[in-house]
Structure formats: C-alpha cells, structure tokens
Amino acid sequence: MTTTADWQQATYIAGQAADARINVELETEGMTLNLGPQHPATHGTLRIVVRLDGEQVVWAEPVCGYMHRGYEKLTEVRTYPQVTTLVNRIDWLGHFCNEVPFILAAEKLMGVEAPPRAQWLRTVFFEMARISNIMLFLGDMGVQLGAITPVFYAFRDREHVLNLMEAVTGGRFHPNFDRIGGLKEDLPKGWIDETKGVMKRVRDFCDEMEDLLMGNPIFQQRTRGVGVIPPHVAAEYGLSGANARASGIDVDLRRDEDYPLAWKEIDWKVWTHPDGDSFARYWVRLQEVRESASMIEQLVDGLPSGSIQAKVPRIIKVPAGEAWVHTENPLGEMGYYVVSKGGLGPFRCKIRTPSFNNISILPWLLRGVFVPDVIAILASLYFILGDIDR
Amino acid sequence: VIRLSSEAEAPEAAPEAAVEVDAERQAMLDTLTAALGDGIVGTEIAGGDIWVRVANERWHDAVSACKTKLHMDYFCFLASLDWLDNPTLAGEKVWGEPPAEESTADDAATDDAATDEAGSDDAGSDDAGSDEAATTEPTEVDPAEAGSTPAETGPATGVAGGDTRFQVFARLYSTRDKRGITLKADLDEAAPTIQSISDLYAGADWHEREAWEFYGFDFTGHPGLRHIYLPTEFEGWPGRKDFPLLAREVKPWPGLVDVEPLPGGGEDEETPAQTAAVVEGGDAQ
C-alpha cells in the first residue's frame, strides 16, 4: 500500500514539475521593452532595449548616439578659444565645469598660469555649476520614483544659482566664460553678498530634500539595495564621481590631483558611502551639494585681489605636445587629452566624459533587476545625454 | 574613509612632492620594463605624467601588467589617433606670426601654401606632410604618401614617439596610489589591428567600439564590434583625418576673421587692414 502511495505521489510530483516547466517555458518567451528614446527617466534621447522575463530583466542594451554631435572632430577645425563654446554643450547642466579642464590643458601646454584671483573665481564657478547640476538631480530622482513635488523645489532653488551665474557671465546655461590665462570678466558689485544668501538657500534646499525624500519610507524601499555596484566593478567600468564614491571608492580628483585652482586652500571633505546602491548615490550627491555650498562661502571670503587675466598673446598658439587634464565634474571624471602640433587649434582632442563610462555598466547592472528598479537605477546613475554622446 | 583634504598636503612641501612623484613614476616605468622587456619602445616622463609606448603585439600584456603590477584598477578611457596631416583642418594651421612677417599686406597670404610654410618654419616642427599636401590641392591628400613619410617620426608623432600613422592610447588610473599612466601602441596603416583589452577592463568594451566606429581599428578578441553612435548603415571611418568634414566643405574655415582687433589694442598686434588682408587669402578652399 505504502509503495503504491509513494509511486502515486512521485508521479504526481513529476507531473506537477512537468507542468511547471511548461509554464516556465511559456513565460520565458519573454518580451522586449523599448525604453526611450524619449523617456522622462533618460534625461534626453537615450534608448534602452530590455528583454524581460515577466517583470525581470534578463538582458539590457543601451542604444546611444541620438545626440551625437561629433565634438572630437569639430574641435579639429576650431581654434582654442572657439572650443570652449562647443564644450559648454557637452554636459549642459554642468556648463562651466566642461570648460575648465580644456582650458587647463591648453594652459599646461602653453606654460601659462592664471593669476590667483582667476583661479579662485574659476573654482567658485566650478562649484556653482556643480550645485546647479546636482540640485536638479536631487529633485529629479524623486520625480522618477513617483514623487512629483521635489522637482519643483529643485527648479525653483536652482534658479537662484543660475541667476548668480547669469549676473557674472551673462549666460544662464552656457557661460563660455573661461579664457586661456584667466577669465572674461570680474565680479559685478554686490555679487558676493548675494552669493552668501543663495548658498544659505541651497543648504536649506538640501535639508528640505533630506526631510522630503531621504526620510521617506517609500523612497528608501525603492532605492535601498537596488542597483548595488561593488567597488572593483565600478573601477573596472571606469565609474567616477559620486557613482564611484557611493561604492566606497575614496577618490576625488579635486583632492587627489594638483590643479592651479583653489581647492587646496579651503577646508572640505570627500564623502563616500559603503553601500553602492541607489540610495548611497543619492546620499553622496546630497552631501556634495552641501559641501560645495560651504566651499563657495569659504572661497568668496578668501578671494584674493588682483588681475583676472594673465598676459597671453592675442592669437593663441599652443606649442606642440600632449596634455591630459581631468577634473571632478558634477557627473564624474571629465578630461581632455589635447594633442597639439603647434597650430591654432587642437590636432586631436579626446574628450573623456563621465556619463559614457557611467552608463556602460548598464548591461551588467540591469541584469536580473525588476522593471521599476530599472528606473530607479537609471535615475541614480545620473547621466546627461550630451555627456554620453558628445 | 573620509578625510580632510587640506590637511593632507602642506603647501610648502609642494616642490619636494613633485620630485617624489617623478621618482615614483620612474619606479612605475622600471616595474613595467621588468615585466615587458623590449616590448616597451618609447617612454616619456614629464609634467607629472607618464607615457609608455609598447609594441603592438604586447598591448594586452602591457595593460595586464599595469593592472596587476601597478594596481591600475580604474579604466579611464581608450582612444585613437590619426597622425595624418590634413591642412584643411585648423589644428594644423600654423600661422606663425602673421602680422609681423606679412605686414606689407599687398600680396599677403595669397594662398594656404605660403602661410603654412612660413608658419612651420617658425614653429620649427617637421611638417613635411603638411607642406607637400598644401602645395597640391588640400582635399586630395594621399594618405599613404603622407603617412609613410619618414619625417613623421620624432616630435610630429607626439609624446613617446610613433612609427605609423595610427595609434591607440589608453589611460589607466590607480585609485589606491592616485596616479595614472598613458599607454600607447602603433597600428599598421593598411590593416589596423590590435588586441582587445575588454577582457581586462569591462569598461573598454564601449571605447573599443567607438575606436572601431570612428577609425576602423580592429580589436581582436572583442565580443562584438558594432556601431555605437552612428547608424548601422554608416560607411567610412569619420574620425580619420582624410574623412572630409562636410560642414567645412560647404563653408570653409573663415580664417583669422574670428580674431577681431580690440579697440585700443596693443602696439604689437595687427592692424585691421592686415587682418583683412589675411582673411582675404586666409582659407581659400
């Protein structure tokens, strides 16, 4: 009796298992989901093709190039002063930061160094561009996870920072302000006082985001443990900036490299987070905005007086040579490898953009995650399409 | 993990630190030399940076040695270089001292060739390819001729030298030691081929796709070289110097018209009349 029962039971289990396998096979026909090219989560025209098994991603492939403008080729037909106009548009939210490494590379080849006041002001604008860039991220991350309100706060408060930029440079988004050997203009009257007020608002904004978003249990559930990047994988893919620091890699070029800029002169911290998940990336960026606000306050207090432009020839010719200058931009490590043959423009200019490397990890990172997490991961990696496609 | 930046480096220690860094880079070079032997064909340590040029067939070994022996865990970028001279591009336009030499302005700069020759003499660089090309029609540069010119070796092919028209260079960085290295390798002009390093650094995958797409370099061992920016149907290698930039074909580079004399400018600068003269002959198509 018992043997019969066992046999029956075994048959039953085998039948169930076969059914289950059929069901599984039916489901694994899968579905290909086309995310983008236009999608609120993609910050521009990035397309991500994901193949799904139910709700789970089994394969993902980013398709870029919708915004490819060929800047590396275009730099070859432009003079050095003209190139800054182009590179403003690479990461359009971190406008000024794109100009600085290129100018520094040209100055390195020419053996020119900007006067101290220009160096400090460059650092001020660099950090200001970082603030205006990352503030938008801090609100935008919320809107991509379904919280509409923070992004309005972000746009509102970012406007104050952009107004400061506009007051100096005349351009909200594309200042084109950095020159070989210095800066275009000096500060307008009353700007420093206004800056201090705005920096206070920036810090208030950070507190607000901390209360609104980071303390929110829904936000934490959607981001904690989602999209974990171990440090060695991050380094191998070339992840930089806050994405690397959120994986516990203690690297910040502002501290590690020796620039003719004012970061060495002031007191600030590099924030890292050991978790490597989407929440850590948000957390690190939030701390960085606070840190940048405090940096700007110190910088405008200690601003040296004097000229803002070193003496350079009217027609800029850069001696033959090669220079690599990379800086810690809002999105990560941005660098220019400038090859000069002694002409009026670069012979070759390799533009290393952070977002290109930052999203090249997506095929690895998105494998096995669920569809809503794809959005959270994309949002937390924080890329700008102009920065990927150049 | 978090530390204060300003305490780490004291300003007065800066000159000593610079010397120290160079010694460190020399040590890096020694390590690589021990690992690769005669695979290293050119080196340069200057300005707080290091370049190492390796033989094409040792490229993978060199990157591997950097990763394992020098603790270069961070992949920065991989890019390509085309050393062909194309005089229609601004990067090679060496104008010398246009106001000084050509101040008579009656015949000033009637064609590109005159300006280019004056400029390259002044700069002292061996732009043999440029001069040859400039005397002929600029758009009809013969790539084989210009690329194989022996005068191209030396400073014309950049830091750490080069023997061929094409080069690949990659930047690696150590997040532990906070130091980077630029590796270079020459590629054959007729069949530019090199080993892929995407098995060592996963991030190199996309960079090699980009190098293949724009320069036509073949990376052996790459999991799938396909277009990344351009449409699948695109033909040609647009990054190469002999690939015409259509925007410039339609509307040539306007020359020095961009450099406008400032009101009340210095006495050593050109006058408006001279600028106009240069512009007239500036960039004949």
XYZ file of C-alpha atoms in Angstrom:
675
model
C 0.000 0.000 0.000
C 2.582 2.406 1.016
C 4.690 1.677 -2.054
C 1.721 2.362 -4.286
C 1.077 5.584 -2.479
C 4.720 6.564 -2.880
C 4.618 5.735 -6.550
C 1.426 7.734 -6.987
C 2.922 10.600 -5.094
C 6.071 10.510 -7.203
C 4.035 10.511 -10.406
C 2.016 13.385 -9.143
C 5.137 15.390 -8.285
C 6.704 14.599 -11.647
C 3.551 15.707 -13.402
C 3.459 18.908 -11.451
C 7.086 19.537 -12.235
C 6.498 18.947 -15.949
C 3.560 21.347 -15.878
C 5.663 23.876 -14.103
C 8.380 23.535 -16.686
C 5.895 24.083 -19.472
C 4.603 27.136 -17.707
C 8.096 28.427 -17.275
C 8.838 27.796 -20.904
C 5.698 29.605 -21.934
C 6.669 32.584 -19.834
C 10.254 32.735 -20.993
C 9.170 33.642 -24.455
C 9.804 36.974 -22.907
C 9.085 40.439 -24.013
C 11.290 43.149 -25.380
C 10.629 46.518 -23.871
C 11.900 49.613 -25.544
C 12.656 52.289 -23.001
C 13.044 55.563 -24.800
C 14.491 57.209 -26.889
C 12.212 59.731 -25.223
C 11.514 58.925 -21.634
C 11.490 61.072 -18.507
C 13.981 58.701 -16.914
C 16.573 59.015 -19.622
C 17.456 62.748 -19.436
C 17.396 63.102 -23.166
C 17.334 60.706 -26.031
C 18.798 57.515 -24.709
C 17.148 54.277 -25.687
C 17.436 51.174 -23.592
C 16.284 47.869 -25.010
C 15.458 45.459 -22.211
C 14.357 41.876 -22.654
C 12.031 40.832 -19.885
C 11.069 37.558 -18.323
C 7.900 38.566 -16.572
C 8.954 41.544 -14.515
C 12.614 40.653 -14.527
C 15.235 41.974 -16.900
C 17.305 39.217 -18.474
C 19.228 41.388 -20.898
C 19.628 45.107 -21.401
C 21.411 47.138 -24.013
C 21.632 50.932 -24.055
C 21.477 52.450 -27.523
C 23.092 55.850 -27.663
C 24.031 58.166 -30.468
C 20.770 60.041 -30.887
C 22.556 63.182 -29.848
C 25.977 62.532 -31.294
C 27.414 65.849 -32.475
C 30.959 64.805 -33.243
C 32.683 67.244 -30.919
C 36.008 65.464 -31.170
C 36.007 66.015 -34.913
C 34.691 69.567 -34.594
C 37.476 70.589 -32.241
C 39.927 69.841 -35.040
C 38.525 72.653 -37.158
C 38.307 75.217 -34.401
C 40.784 77.416 -32.631
C 41.393 77.006 -28.925
C 39.211 79.935 -27.829
C 36.386 78.658 -30.022
C 36.395 75.207 -28.486
C 35.005 76.383 -25.138
C 31.800 77.374 -26.889
C 31.395 73.806 -28.040
C 32.282 72.030 -24.867
C 29.771 74.062 -22.871
C 27.161 71.883 -24.515
C 28.611 68.543 -23.511
C 27.117 68.368 -20.048
C 24.698 71.229 -20.369
C 23.788 71.276 -16.709
C 27.399 71.426 -15.570
C 28.203 74.114 -18.135
C 31.242 75.833 -16.661
C 32.863 72.618 -15.468
C 33.253 71.495 -19.071
C 35.375 74.492 -19.952
C 37.840 74.300 -17.101
C 39.727 71.081 -17.935
C 40.087 72.075 -21.572
C 41.439 75.484 -20.676
C 43.744 73.945 -18.112
C 45.062 71.507 -20.708
C 45.766 74.339 -23.134
C 47.416 76.360 -20.363
C 49.511 73.369 -19.362
C 50.843 73.085 -22.900
C 51.439 76.813 -23.154
C 53.047 77.074 -19.747
C 50.623 79.789 -18.732
C 49.100 80.018 -15.303
C 46.110 82.139 -14.445
C 46.525 84.757 -11.712
C 45.318 83.772 -8.223
C 42.062 85.688 -8.383
C 41.119 83.958 -11.631
C 41.985 80.614 -10.104
C 39.726 81.247 -7.133
C 36.896 82.537 -9.277
C 37.188 79.515 -11.541
C 36.802 77.328 -8.508
C 33.787 79.333 -7.375
C 32.044 78.955 -10.723
C 33.067 75.325 -10.941
C 31.359 74.566 -7.661
C 28.401 76.735 -8.585
C 27.877 74.746 -11.756
C 28.123 71.598 -9.690
C 25.441 72.850 -7.332
C 23.068 73.834 -10.113
C 23.638 70.475 -11.781
C 23.216 68.225 -8.773
C 20.323 70.199 -7.315
C 18.333 69.212 -10.331
C 19.272 65.595 -9.759
C 18.148 65.757 -6.154
C 14.678 66.758 -7.237
C 14.616 64.735 -10.407
C 15.357 61.470 -8.647
C 12.106 61.988 -6.755
C 10.002 62.599 -9.818
C 11.276 59.434 -11.417
C 10.248 57.443 -8.381
C 6.779 58.980 -8.380
C 7.253 61.911 -6.014
C 6.316 64.965 -8.034
C 6.918 67.746 -5.539
C 10.719 67.766 -5.051
C 11.495 68.582 -8.655
C 9.577 71.854 -8.409
C 11.580 72.837 -5.365
C 14.729 71.895 -7.235
C 13.878 74.021 -10.246
C 12.865 76.906 -8.024
C 16.015 76.955 -5.937
C 18.365 76.157 -8.795
C 17.162 79.342 -10.441
C 18.867 81.402 -7.739
C 22.176 79.770 -8.524
C 21.670 80.268 -12.240
C 20.862 83.912 -11.613
C 24.227 84.285 -9.939
C 25.923 82.735 -12.939
C 23.959 84.992 -15.239
C 24.893 88.066 -13.252
C 28.572 87.361 -13.850
C 28.710 85.692 -17.215
C 25.561 86.791 -18.999
C 24.573 83.214 -19.702
C 22.371 81.020 -17.587
C 23.382 77.745 -19.139
C 26.292 78.393 -21.410
C 28.554 80.938 -19.763
C 31.551 80.448 -22.099
C 33.428 82.455 -19.536
C 36.747 80.716 -19.115
C 39.636 82.047 -21.123
C 43.157 80.828 -21.628
C 45.087 82.657 -18.948
C 42.123 83.775 -16.882
C 38.510 84.804 -17.071
C 36.471 87.101 -19.235
C 35.190 89.490 -16.600
C 35.468 90.257 -12.939
C 32.587 90.023 -10.499
C 29.817 92.624 -10.518
C 29.204 94.779 -7.481
C 27.296 93.203 -4.620
C 27.641 89.731 -6.035
C 29.438 88.243 -3.061
C 26.737 89.236 -0.589
C 24.095 87.809 -2.831
C 26.066 84.607 -3.187
C 26.134 84.082 0.536
C 22.369 84.425 0.701
C 21.910 81.946 -2.119
C 24.249 79.434 -0.523
C 22.103 79.535 2.559
C 19.088 78.754 0.411
C 20.976 75.884 -1.174
C 21.636 74.414 2.215
C 18.009 74.861 3.179
C 17.087 73.065 -0.005
C 19.311 70.161 0.976
C 17.659 69.928 4.367
C 14.289 70.027 2.661
C 15.237 67.178 0.345
C 16.526 65.195 3.263
C 13.193 65.558 5.014
C 11.031 65.130 1.940
C 12.793 62.340 0.129
C 15.539 60.626 2.044
C 13.481 60.137 5.151
C 10.559 58.859 3.137
C 9.999 55.097 3.635
C 8.782 54.651 0.047
C 11.889 56.329 -1.301
C 14.081 54.163 0.876
C 12.339 50.979 -0.176
C 12.692 51.861 -3.831
C 16.370 52.700 -3.572
C 17.961 50.750 -0.716
C 19.738 47.663 -2.030
C 18.740 48.487 -5.602
C 21.457 48.522 -8.227
C 24.374 47.633 -5.987
C 27.758 48.200 -7.643
C 30.773 46.666 -5.885
C 33.859 48.867 -5.884
C 36.038 46.679 -8.110
C 33.328 46.512 -10.767
C 32.854 50.262 -10.577
C 36.567 50.860 -11.128
C 36.788 48.364 -13.962
C 33.976 50.065 -15.823
C 35.503 53.443 -15.132
C 32.687 54.743 -12.969
C 33.669 58.042 -11.480
C 32.383 60.863 -9.392
C 29.584 60.263 -6.942
C 28.839 56.880 -8.503
C 32.287 55.631 -7.544
C 32.246 57.295 -4.147
C 28.873 55.730 -3.383
C 30.552 52.371 -3.944
C 33.115 53.192 -1.307
C 35.966 54.211 -3.612
C 37.685 57.089 -1.916
C 38.620 59.084 -4.985
C 38.034 62.744 -5.657
C 40.208 64.450 -8.217
C 39.718 67.807 -6.547
C 41.704 66.434 -3.633
C 43.951 63.902 -5.382
C 45.227 65.968 -8.277
C 47.309 69.082 -8.206
C 45.481 71.851 -10.030
C 46.157 75.543 -10.364
C 42.784 76.009 -8.671
C 41.814 76.854 -5.131
C 40.604 73.529 -3.761
C 43.793 73.023 -1.788
C 43.306 76.315 0.003
C 39.990 75.593 1.643
C 38.582 73.135 4.106
C 36.253 70.445 2.833
C 35.547 66.758 2.931
C 35.193 63.953 0.450
C 32.047 61.982 1.178
C 31.877 58.286 0.488
C 29.288 55.650 1.210
C 29.997 51.934 1.512
C 26.678 50.575 0.207
C 26.958 51.141 -3.528
C 23.197 51.178 -4.048
C 20.900 53.823 -5.480
C 20.287 55.325 -2.078
C 24.011 55.729 -1.473
C 24.399 57.569 -4.764
C 21.651 59.970 -3.781
C 23.102 60.420 -0.318
C 26.598 61.161 -1.585
C 25.343 63.768 -4.040
C 23.270 65.456 -1.360
C 26.332 65.760 0.884
C 28.357 67.070 -2.040
C 25.943 69.907 -2.648
C 26.234 70.926 0.998
C 29.986 70.652 0.783
C 30.066 72.765 -2.376
C 27.922 75.436 -0.735
C 30.355 75.651 2.152
C 33.274 75.686 -0.296
C 31.812 78.637 -2.157
C 31.314 80.547 1.099
C 34.946 79.996 2.025
C 36.111 80.860 -1.480
C 34.293 84.166 -1.748
C 35.528 85.101 1.718
C 39.142 84.443 0.850
C 39.027 85.792 -2.680
C 42.407 87.329 -3.483
C 42.527 90.651 -5.246
C 44.390 91.424 -8.408
C 44.166 90.754 -12.081
C 41.916 88.091 -13.560
C 43.840 87.623 -16.781
C 47.422 86.584 -17.336
C 49.276 88.046 -20.285
C 48.769 85.818 -23.283
C 49.252 86.553 -26.977
C 46.258 87.880 -28.868
C 46.402 84.932 -31.242
C 46.578 81.811 -29.146
C 49.026 79.270 -30.448
C 49.661 76.231 -28.342
C 53.101 74.624 -28.596
C 53.341 71.064 -29.849
C 52.783 68.473 -27.181
C 50.212 66.368 -25.435
C 48.427 67.070 -22.210
C 45.846 65.204 -20.230
C 43.823 67.173 -17.706
C 40.875 65.694 -15.877
C 38.672 67.278 -13.263
C 35.982 66.162 -10.906
C 32.864 67.322 -12.701
C 29.349 67.009 -11.294
C 28.826 63.780 -13.181
C 32.268 62.362 -12.583
C 35.698 62.462 -14.096
C 35.840 64.599 -17.185
C 39.049 65.019 -19.080
C 40.565 66.306 -22.264
C 43.531 64.691 -23.924
C 44.765 67.510 -26.113
C 47.283 66.794 -28.849
C 48.790 69.924 -30.323
C 51.040 70.291 -33.306
C 51.692 73.930 -32.649
C 48.691 75.199 -34.540
C 45.801 77.467 -33.774
C 43.570 74.580 -32.813
C 43.965 71.142 -31.316
C 45.260 68.452 -33.648
C 43.267 65.881 -31.735
C 41.154 66.329 -28.673
C 39.905 63.236 -26.934
C 37.013 64.151 -24.695
C 36.594 61.719 -21.864
C 33.117 62.181 -20.496
C 31.899 60.638 -17.269
C 28.440 59.572 -18.409
C 29.784 57.415 -21.220
C 31.561 55.179 -18.748
C 28.842 55.512 -16.158
C 26.180 54.003 -18.365
C 28.430 51.428 -19.993
C 27.854 49.444 -16.811
C 24.106 49.188 -17.525
C 24.168 45.821 -19.377
C 25.898 44.357 -16.338
C 23.904 46.227 -13.737
C 20.392 45.812 -15.123
C 20.586 42.053 -15.498
C 18.146 40.425 -13.095
C 16.520 43.569 -11.716
C 12.818 44.340 -11.895
C 11.292 46.886 -14.229
C 10.536 49.607 -11.648
C 14.088 49.241 -10.368
C 15.413 49.952 -13.838
C 14.032 53.452 -13.498
C 15.460 53.883 -10.018
C 18.883 52.713 -11.179
C 18.872 54.946 -14.252
C 17.859 57.893 -12.127
C 20.519 57.266 -9.512
C 23.361 56.781 -12.001
C 22.544 60.279 -13.228
C 23.748 60.805 -16.741
C 23.263 63.623 -19.213
C 22.791 62.616 -22.800
C 25.041 65.294 -24.188
C 27.689 63.890 -21.923
C 27.304 60.376 -23.307
C 27.082 61.232 -26.963
C 29.359 64.262 -27.106
C 37.411 56.611 4.708
C 36.584 60.283 4.841
C 39.463 62.582 5.294
C 40.179 66.214 5.135
C 41.882 67.362 2.012
C 43.563 70.439 3.293
C 45.487 68.600 5.972
C 46.927 66.052 3.607
C 49.192 68.300 1.592
C 51.070 71.133 3.150
C 51.757 73.871 0.614
C 55.431 74.297 1.479
C 56.105 70.636 0.705
C 54.992 71.033 -2.892
C 58.385 71.175 -4.671
C 59.670 68.138 -2.824
C 56.470 66.308 -3.616
C 56.948 66.978 -7.313
C 60.372 65.371 -7.268
C 58.975 62.493 -5.260
C 56.223 61.899 -7.795
C 58.697 61.723 -10.636
C 60.701 59.149 -8.728
C 57.511 57.188 -8.264
C 56.812 57.345 -11.965
C 60.324 56.168 -12.686
C 59.632 53.235 -10.382
C 56.446 52.533 -12.317
C 58.441 52.530 -15.516
C 61.020 50.174 -14.023
C 58.281 47.771 -13.000
C 56.853 47.812 -16.491
C 60.283 47.379 -18.070
C 60.895 44.349 -15.884
C 57.576 42.887 -16.966
C 57.694 43.678 -20.662
C 61.380 43.914 -21.555
C 61.843 45.091 -25.114
C 58.094 45.348 -25.560
C 58.465 48.968 -24.497
C 59.501 51.078 -27.461
C 59.070 54.605 -26.182
C 58.685 56.358 -22.867
C 58.280 59.839 -21.517
C 58.024 61.201 -18.009
C 57.244 64.888 -17.950
C 54.993 67.342 -16.233
C 53.825 64.896 -13.597
C 52.675 62.366 -16.132
C 53.976 59.200 -17.742
C 53.605 57.845 -21.263
C 54.666 54.359 -22.279
C 54.535 53.194 -25.884
C 54.546 49.454 -26.346
C 54.813 47.208 -29.366
C 51.502 46.346 -30.958
C 51.663 42.644 -30.105
C 52.467 43.383 -26.447
C 49.498 45.730 -25.929
C 47.443 43.236 -23.985
C 50.453 42.245 -21.874
C 51.208 45.869 -21.106
C 47.680 46.622 -19.952
C 47.656 43.432 -17.952
C 50.964 44.348 -16.308
C 49.581 47.768 -15.399
C 46.533 46.182 -13.869
C 48.303 43.510 -11.846
C 51.718 45.002 -11.067
C 50.912 48.708 -10.852
C 47.483 48.316 -9.281
C 45.798 50.274 -12.056
C 42.270 49.245 -11.189
C 40.436 52.144 -12.802
C 39.878 52.269 -16.529
C 39.716 55.849 -17.712
C 39.469 55.771 -21.478
C 40.791 54.324 -24.698
C 41.093 56.467 -27.793
C 42.662 56.586 -31.201
C 44.965 58.910 -33.032
C 45.498 59.557 -36.704
C 48.762 61.356 -37.385
C 47.967 62.167 -40.993
C 48.286 65.836 -41.759
C 45.230 67.428 -43.212
C 45.862 71.083 -43.994
C 42.180 71.867 -44.280
C 41.845 71.448 -40.536
C 42.566 74.288 -38.174
C 44.638 72.126 -35.866
C 47.468 72.024 -38.381
C 47.226 75.611 -39.491
C 50.404 77.145 -38.216
C 50.166 80.809 -38.916
C 53.479 81.803 -37.491
C 53.418 85.490 -36.723
C 51.065 86.641 -39.446
C 51.142 90.381 -38.714
C 54.913 90.556 -38.362
C 56.064 88.546 -41.368
C 53.375 89.587 -43.799
C 52.897 93.173 -42.773
C 53.397 94.523 -46.285
C 49.900 93.214 -46.927
C 49.966 93.840 -50.671
C 50.396 90.205 -51.612
C 49.760 88.889 -48.165
C 48.893 85.226 -47.951
C 47.614 84.669 -51.416
C 47.250 81.003 -50.745
C 47.470 78.496 -47.998
C 50.865 77.238 -49.006
C 52.673 80.479 -48.326
C 51.147 80.864 -44.914
C 51.706 77.284 -43.953
C 55.338 77.282 -44.946
C 56.027 80.472 -43.089
C 54.322 79.083 -40.062
C 56.019 75.725 -39.970
C 59.433 77.293 -40.417
C 58.673 79.466 -37.498
C 57.448 76.680 -35.288
C 60.414 74.532 -36.194
C 58.324 71.390 -36.440
C 58.861 68.994 -39.314
C 55.573 69.329 -41.100
C 56.818 67.718 -44.261
C 53.490 66.077 -44.948
C 51.678 69.327 -44.434
C 53.855 71.224 -46.877
C 53.545 68.619 -49.575
C 49.837 68.492 -49.199
C 49.454 72.244 -49.129
C 51.191 72.718 -52.447
C 48.728 70.340 -54.031
C 45.007 70.544 -53.673
C 44.294 70.364 -49.940
C 41.384 67.981 -50.268
C 43.381 65.475 -52.271
C 45.837 64.376 -49.643
C 47.172 60.946 -50.415
C 47.012 59.179 -47.081
C 49.604 56.556 -47.934
C 52.144 59.114 -49.044
C 51.688 61.430 -46.106
C 51.533 58.665 -43.540
C 54.685 56.898 -44.662
C 56.845 59.994 -44.812
C 59.949 59.265 -42.764
C 59.980 62.835 -41.476
C 56.875 61.993 -39.487
C 58.883 60.161 -36.858
C 60.004 62.309 -33.996
C 58.058 65.080 -32.382
C 55.444 65.067 -35.132
C 54.070 61.836 -33.772
C 53.730 63.115 -30.302
C 54.923 62.158 -26.878
C 56.735 58.790 -26.667
C 57.073 58.717 -30.452
C 55.412 56.605 -33.084
C 56.261 54.807 -36.292
C 52.950 54.531 -38.073
C 50.001 56.662 -38.952
C 47.608 55.170 -36.434
C 47.942 54.902 -32.712
C 45.796 53.693 -29.887
C 46.209 55.173 -26.454
C 44.605 54.286 -23.186
C 44.579 55.922 -19.818
C 44.598 53.845 -16.659
C 44.469 55.090 -13.107
C 45.156 53.697 -9.704
C 42.541 54.629 -7.138
C 44.921 53.452 -4.430
C 48.045 55.375 -5.458
C 46.177 58.248 -7.175
C 48.398 58.008 -10.224
C 47.658 57.482 -13.867
C 49.501 56.216 -16.906
C 49.004 56.684 -20.632
C 49.761 53.633 -22.739
C 50.232 53.911 -26.474
C 50.639 51.438 -29.286
C 51.207 51.804 -33.006
C 48.858 50.275 -35.512
C 49.587 49.196 -39.033
C 48.118 51.591 -41.548
C 46.823 49.100 -44.102
C 45.265 46.752 -41.564
C 44.989 48.461 -38.182
C 44.629 45.617 -35.741
C 45.306 45.317 -32.041
C 44.290 43.072 -29.201
C 41.195 43.929 -27.230
C 41.560 44.726 -23.561
C 37.870 44.364 -22.814
C 38.604 41.096 -21.007
C 40.807 43.014 -18.569
C 38.608 46.074 -18.190
C 34.939 45.624 -18.949
C 34.658 49.367 -19.496
C 36.960 49.150 -22.522
C 34.197 47.453 -24.479
C 32.404 50.632 -25.493
C 35.594 52.578 -26.010
C 36.839 49.960 -28.448
C 33.538 50.026 -30.253
C 33.931 53.773 -30.581
C 37.513 53.450 -31.842
C 36.382 50.872 -34.382
C 33.488 53.020 -35.488
C 35.451 56.218 -35.987
C 38.871 54.939 -37.004
C 38.255 51.440 -38.315
C 40.576 49.749 -35.845
C 40.012 46.052 -35.452
C 40.219 44.810 -31.883
C 40.842 41.081 -31.885
C 39.026 39.311 -29.109
C 36.366 41.968 -28.702
C 32.923 40.441 -28.051
C 31.217 42.364 -30.825
C 32.409 45.403 -32.716
C 29.318 47.225 -33.836
C 28.199 50.802 -34.206
C 27.643 52.745 -31.020
C 26.938 56.322 -32.135
C 26.363 56.197 -35.863
C 23.600 54.418 -37.760
C 24.214 50.800 -38.652
C 24.305 51.661 -42.333
C 27.081 54.219 -41.947
C 30.132 53.590 -44.107
C 33.585 55.038 -43.740
C 35.733 55.965 -40.775
C 34.746 59.527 -39.886
C 37.387 60.071 -37.221
C 40.253 59.701 -39.663
C 41.915 62.838 -40.856
C 41.209 62.134 -44.517
C 37.473 61.876 -43.891
C 36.051 65.220 -45.006
C 34.105 67.256 -42.506
C 31.112 68.145 -44.615
C 30.275 71.307 -42.725
C 33.719 72.644 -43.616
C 33.422 71.543 -47.227
C 30.252 73.566 -47.588
C 31.555 76.591 -45.717
C 35.322 76.751 -45.284
C 37.033 77.840 -42.142
C 36.827 81.626 -42.131
C 40.432 82.040 -41.114
C 41.502 84.838 -38.868
C 38.256 86.717 -39.183
C 37.450 85.404 -35.720
C 40.290 87.307 -34.134
C 38.995 90.819 -34.176
C 41.321 93.600 -33.135
C 40.214 95.122 -29.891
C 39.693 98.873 -29.758
C 42.853 100.464 -28.475
C 44.773 97.211 -28.671
C 48.458 96.813 -28.002
C 51.064 98.119 -30.401
C 52.410 94.649 -31.131
C 49.110 93.439 -32.537
C 47.905 93.566 -36.079
C 46.003 96.463 -37.534
C 42.558 95.999 -39.062
C 43.988 96.361 -42.554
C 46.378 93.484 -42.007
C 43.662 91.313 -40.584
C 41.534 91.965 -43.588
C 44.387 91.039 -45.882
C 44.975 87.771 -44.110
C 41.308 86.965 -44.178
C 41.069 87.589 -47.865
C 43.559 84.935 -48.704
C 43.018 83.189 -45.432
C 41.355 79.963 -46.285
C 40.968 79.531 -49.987
C 39.008 76.367 -50.415
